[in-house]
Each structure stands twice: as structure tokens, then as C-alpha cells.
PDB file of C-alpha atoms in Angstrom:
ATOM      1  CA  UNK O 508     237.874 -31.267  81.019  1.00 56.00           C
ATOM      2  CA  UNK O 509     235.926 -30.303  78.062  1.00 60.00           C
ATOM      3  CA  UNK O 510     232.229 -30.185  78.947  1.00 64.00           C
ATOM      4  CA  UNK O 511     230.425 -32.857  76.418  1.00 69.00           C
ATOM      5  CA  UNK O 512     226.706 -32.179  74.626  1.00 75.00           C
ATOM      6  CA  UNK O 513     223.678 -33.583  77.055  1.00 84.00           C
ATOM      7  CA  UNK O 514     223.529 -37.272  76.005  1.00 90.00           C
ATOM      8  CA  UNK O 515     220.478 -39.572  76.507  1.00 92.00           C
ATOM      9  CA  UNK O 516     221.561 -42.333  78.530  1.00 94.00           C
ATOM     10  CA  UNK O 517     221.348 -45.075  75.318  1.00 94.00           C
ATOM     11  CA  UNK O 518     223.844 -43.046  73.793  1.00 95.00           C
ATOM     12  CA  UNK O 519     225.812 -42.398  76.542  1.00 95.00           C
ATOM     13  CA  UNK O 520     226.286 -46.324  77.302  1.00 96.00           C
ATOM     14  CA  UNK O 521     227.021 -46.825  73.561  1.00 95.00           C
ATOM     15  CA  UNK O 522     229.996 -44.451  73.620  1.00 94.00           C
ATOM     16  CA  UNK O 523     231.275 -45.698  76.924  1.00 95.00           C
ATOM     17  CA  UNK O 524     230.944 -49.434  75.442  1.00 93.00           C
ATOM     18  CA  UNK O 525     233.165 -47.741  73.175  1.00 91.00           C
ATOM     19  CA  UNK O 526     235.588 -46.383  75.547  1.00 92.00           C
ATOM     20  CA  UNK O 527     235.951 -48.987  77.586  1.00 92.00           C
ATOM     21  CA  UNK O 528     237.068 -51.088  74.782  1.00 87.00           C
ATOM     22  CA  UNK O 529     239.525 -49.093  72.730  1.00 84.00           C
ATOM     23  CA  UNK O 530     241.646 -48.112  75.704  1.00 82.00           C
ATOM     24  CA  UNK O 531     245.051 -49.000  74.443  1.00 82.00           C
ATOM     25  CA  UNK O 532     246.958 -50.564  76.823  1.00 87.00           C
ATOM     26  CA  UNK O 533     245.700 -54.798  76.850  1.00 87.00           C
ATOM     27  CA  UNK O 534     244.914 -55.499  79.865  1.00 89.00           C
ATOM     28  CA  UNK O 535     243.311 -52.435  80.717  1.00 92.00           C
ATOM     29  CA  UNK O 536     240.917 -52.831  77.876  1.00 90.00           C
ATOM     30  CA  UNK O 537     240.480 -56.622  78.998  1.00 90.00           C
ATOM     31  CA  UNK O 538     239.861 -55.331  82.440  1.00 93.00           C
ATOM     32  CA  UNK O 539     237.332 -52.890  80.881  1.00 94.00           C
ATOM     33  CA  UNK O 540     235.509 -55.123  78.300  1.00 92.00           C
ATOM     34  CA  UNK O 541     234.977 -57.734  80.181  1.00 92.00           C
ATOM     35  CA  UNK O 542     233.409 -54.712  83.085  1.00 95.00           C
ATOM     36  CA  UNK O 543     231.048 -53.546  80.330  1.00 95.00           C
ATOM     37  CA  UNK O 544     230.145 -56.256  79.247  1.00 92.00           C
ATOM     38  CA  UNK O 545     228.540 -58.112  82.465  1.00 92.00           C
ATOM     39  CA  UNK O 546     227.701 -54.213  84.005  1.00 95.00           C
ATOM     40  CA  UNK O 547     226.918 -51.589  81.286  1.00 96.00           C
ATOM     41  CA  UNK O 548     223.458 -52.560  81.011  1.00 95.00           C
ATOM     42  CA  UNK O 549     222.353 -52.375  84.680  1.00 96.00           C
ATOM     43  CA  UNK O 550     224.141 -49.178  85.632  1.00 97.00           C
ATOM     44  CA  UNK O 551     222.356 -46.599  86.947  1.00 96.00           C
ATOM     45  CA  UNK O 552     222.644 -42.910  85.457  1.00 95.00           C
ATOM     46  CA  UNK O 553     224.823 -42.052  88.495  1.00 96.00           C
ATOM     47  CA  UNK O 554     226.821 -44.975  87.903  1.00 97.00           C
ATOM     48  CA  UNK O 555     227.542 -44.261  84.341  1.00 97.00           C
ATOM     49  CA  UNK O 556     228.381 -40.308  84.623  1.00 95.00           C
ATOM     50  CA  UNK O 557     231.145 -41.774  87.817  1.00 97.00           C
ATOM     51  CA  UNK O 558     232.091 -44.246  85.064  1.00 97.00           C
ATOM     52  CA  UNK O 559     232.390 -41.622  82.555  1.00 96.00           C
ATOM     53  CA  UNK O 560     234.583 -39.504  85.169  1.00 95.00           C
ATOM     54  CA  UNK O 561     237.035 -42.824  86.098  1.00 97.00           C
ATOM     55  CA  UNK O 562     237.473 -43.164  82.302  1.00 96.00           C
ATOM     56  CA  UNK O 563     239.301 -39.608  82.153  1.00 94.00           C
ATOM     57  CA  UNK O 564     241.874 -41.273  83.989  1.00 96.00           C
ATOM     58  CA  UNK O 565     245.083 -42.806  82.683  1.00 94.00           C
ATOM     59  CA  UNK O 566     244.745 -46.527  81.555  1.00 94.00           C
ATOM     60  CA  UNK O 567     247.420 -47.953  83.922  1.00 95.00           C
ATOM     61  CA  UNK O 568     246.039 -46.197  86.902  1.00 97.00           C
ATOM     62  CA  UNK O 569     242.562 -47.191  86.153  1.00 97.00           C
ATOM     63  CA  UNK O 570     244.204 -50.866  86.333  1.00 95.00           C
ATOM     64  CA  UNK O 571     246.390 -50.809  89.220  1.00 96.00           C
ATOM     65  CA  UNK O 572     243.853 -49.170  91.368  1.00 97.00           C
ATOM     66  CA  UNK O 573     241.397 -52.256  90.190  1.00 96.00           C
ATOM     67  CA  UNK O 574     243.513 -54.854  90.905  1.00 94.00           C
ATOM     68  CA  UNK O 575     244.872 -53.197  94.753  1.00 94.00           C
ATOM     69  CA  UNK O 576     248.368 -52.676  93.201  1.00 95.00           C
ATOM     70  CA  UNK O 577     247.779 -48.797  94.452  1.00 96.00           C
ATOM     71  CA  UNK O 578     246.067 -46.668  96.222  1.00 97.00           C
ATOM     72  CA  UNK O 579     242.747 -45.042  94.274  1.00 97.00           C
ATOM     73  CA  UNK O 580     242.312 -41.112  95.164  1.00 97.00           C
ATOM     74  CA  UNK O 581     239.596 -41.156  97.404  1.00 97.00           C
ATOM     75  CA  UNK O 582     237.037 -39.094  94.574  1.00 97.00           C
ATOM     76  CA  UNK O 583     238.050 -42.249  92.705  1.00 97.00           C
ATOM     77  CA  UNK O 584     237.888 -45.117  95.554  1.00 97.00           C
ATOM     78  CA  UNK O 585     234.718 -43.263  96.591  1.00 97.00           C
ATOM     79  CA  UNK O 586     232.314 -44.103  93.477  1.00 97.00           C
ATOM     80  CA  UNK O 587     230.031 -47.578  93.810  1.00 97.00           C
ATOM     81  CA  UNK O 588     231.398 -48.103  90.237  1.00 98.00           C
ATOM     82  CA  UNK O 589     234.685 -48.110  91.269  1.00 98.00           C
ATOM     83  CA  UNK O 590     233.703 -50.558  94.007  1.00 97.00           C
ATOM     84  CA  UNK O 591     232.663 -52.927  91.018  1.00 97.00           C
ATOM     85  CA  UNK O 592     234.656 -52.681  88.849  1.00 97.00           C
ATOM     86  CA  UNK O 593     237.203 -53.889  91.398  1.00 96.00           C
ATOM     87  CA  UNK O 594     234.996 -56.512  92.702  1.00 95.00           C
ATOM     88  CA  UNK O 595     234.774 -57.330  89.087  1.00 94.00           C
ATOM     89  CA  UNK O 596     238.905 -57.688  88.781  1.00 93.00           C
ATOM     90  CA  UNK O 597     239.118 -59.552  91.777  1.00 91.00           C
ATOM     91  CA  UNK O 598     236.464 -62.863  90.385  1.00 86.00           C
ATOM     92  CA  UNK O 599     238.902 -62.294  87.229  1.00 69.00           C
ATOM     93  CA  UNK O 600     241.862 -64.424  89.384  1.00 60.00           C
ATOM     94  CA  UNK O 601     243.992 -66.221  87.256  1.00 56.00           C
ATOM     95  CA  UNK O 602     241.444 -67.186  84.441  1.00 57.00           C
ATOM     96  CA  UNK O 603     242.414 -66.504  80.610  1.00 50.00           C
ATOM     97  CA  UNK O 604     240.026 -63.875  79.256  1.00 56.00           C
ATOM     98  CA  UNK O 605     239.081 -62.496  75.895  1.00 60.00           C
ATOM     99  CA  UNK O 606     237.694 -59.230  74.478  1.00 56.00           C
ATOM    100  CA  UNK O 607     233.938 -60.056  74.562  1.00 61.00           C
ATOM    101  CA  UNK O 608     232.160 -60.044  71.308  1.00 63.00           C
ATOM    102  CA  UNK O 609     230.415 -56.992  69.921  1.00 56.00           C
TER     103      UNK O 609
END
């Protein structure tokens, strides 16, 4: 993986804001977006450079290992952001959800 510039952390959230919502796949990005939006702001530096690592992964992994359809690698399953963002999935249930606004 291609080592990026250092990054202050405002910048850093912006881009992974950015990430998070132009994924590709729908309900990945839903998954995502609706992650960033409640937990971007209060991440901790740690938090976000994990985040930044999970996001190298491929969409539908990143969403099956949220939602307990498989089993995360353990570097993966390992990371307190990990641990929220499936937290996060699992509130989701069966409600209808929407890219958050901007």
C-alpha cells in the first residue's frame, strides 16, 4: 500500500468522510455514511488511521464482516473501530436508511 503525505487530522477526517461515502457498492456506502456520520467527529487519531486501514479493504468484506455474515481477520476484528462500526450495523436492524446529507 502506497504510503500517503502526513495529513493533519481535519484533513484526514474530510477525505475519509469522503471515502466512506463513495464506496460503490449501496449498502456498503449506506453502512458507511450513516458510520461517519454519527462517529467521524469523535474518533480518536488511532481510531481514524485503523479506519483508514479497514477502508483498504474490499467493500463487500467490509460489509459482511459488519453485519456477522463472516468472519473479520483478526488485524481487522481487532481494531475498537471495527468494534463500532459493527455495533453501529447491528442498531441499523431492519430500519430504511438514507445517505446522510452533506
Amino acid at each position: 500500500r502506497k504510503q500517503r503525505a502526513p495529513e493533519d487530522t481535519h484533513t484526514m477526517r474530510r477525505r475519509l468522510l469522503y471515502q466512506m461515502r463513495k464506496r460503490g457498492i449501496l449498502e456498503t456506502d449506506l453502512l458507511l455514511s450513516t458510520f461517519a456520520s454519527q462517529h467521524l467527529p469523535t474518533l480518536s487519531r488511532d481510531e481514524l488511521s485503523d479506519l483508514d486501514v479497514l477502508l483498504s479493504n474490499i467493500d463487500w468484506d467490509i460489509f459482511y464482516w459488519a453485519t456477522n455474515k463472516t468472519q473479520a481477520p483478526k488485524e481487522v476484528s481487532d481494531m475498537p473501530v471495527f468494534q463500532k462500526l459493527k455495533e453501529h450495523a447491528a442498531k441499523r436492524g431492519s430500519t430504511i436508511v438514507r445517505m446522510p446529507d452533506l
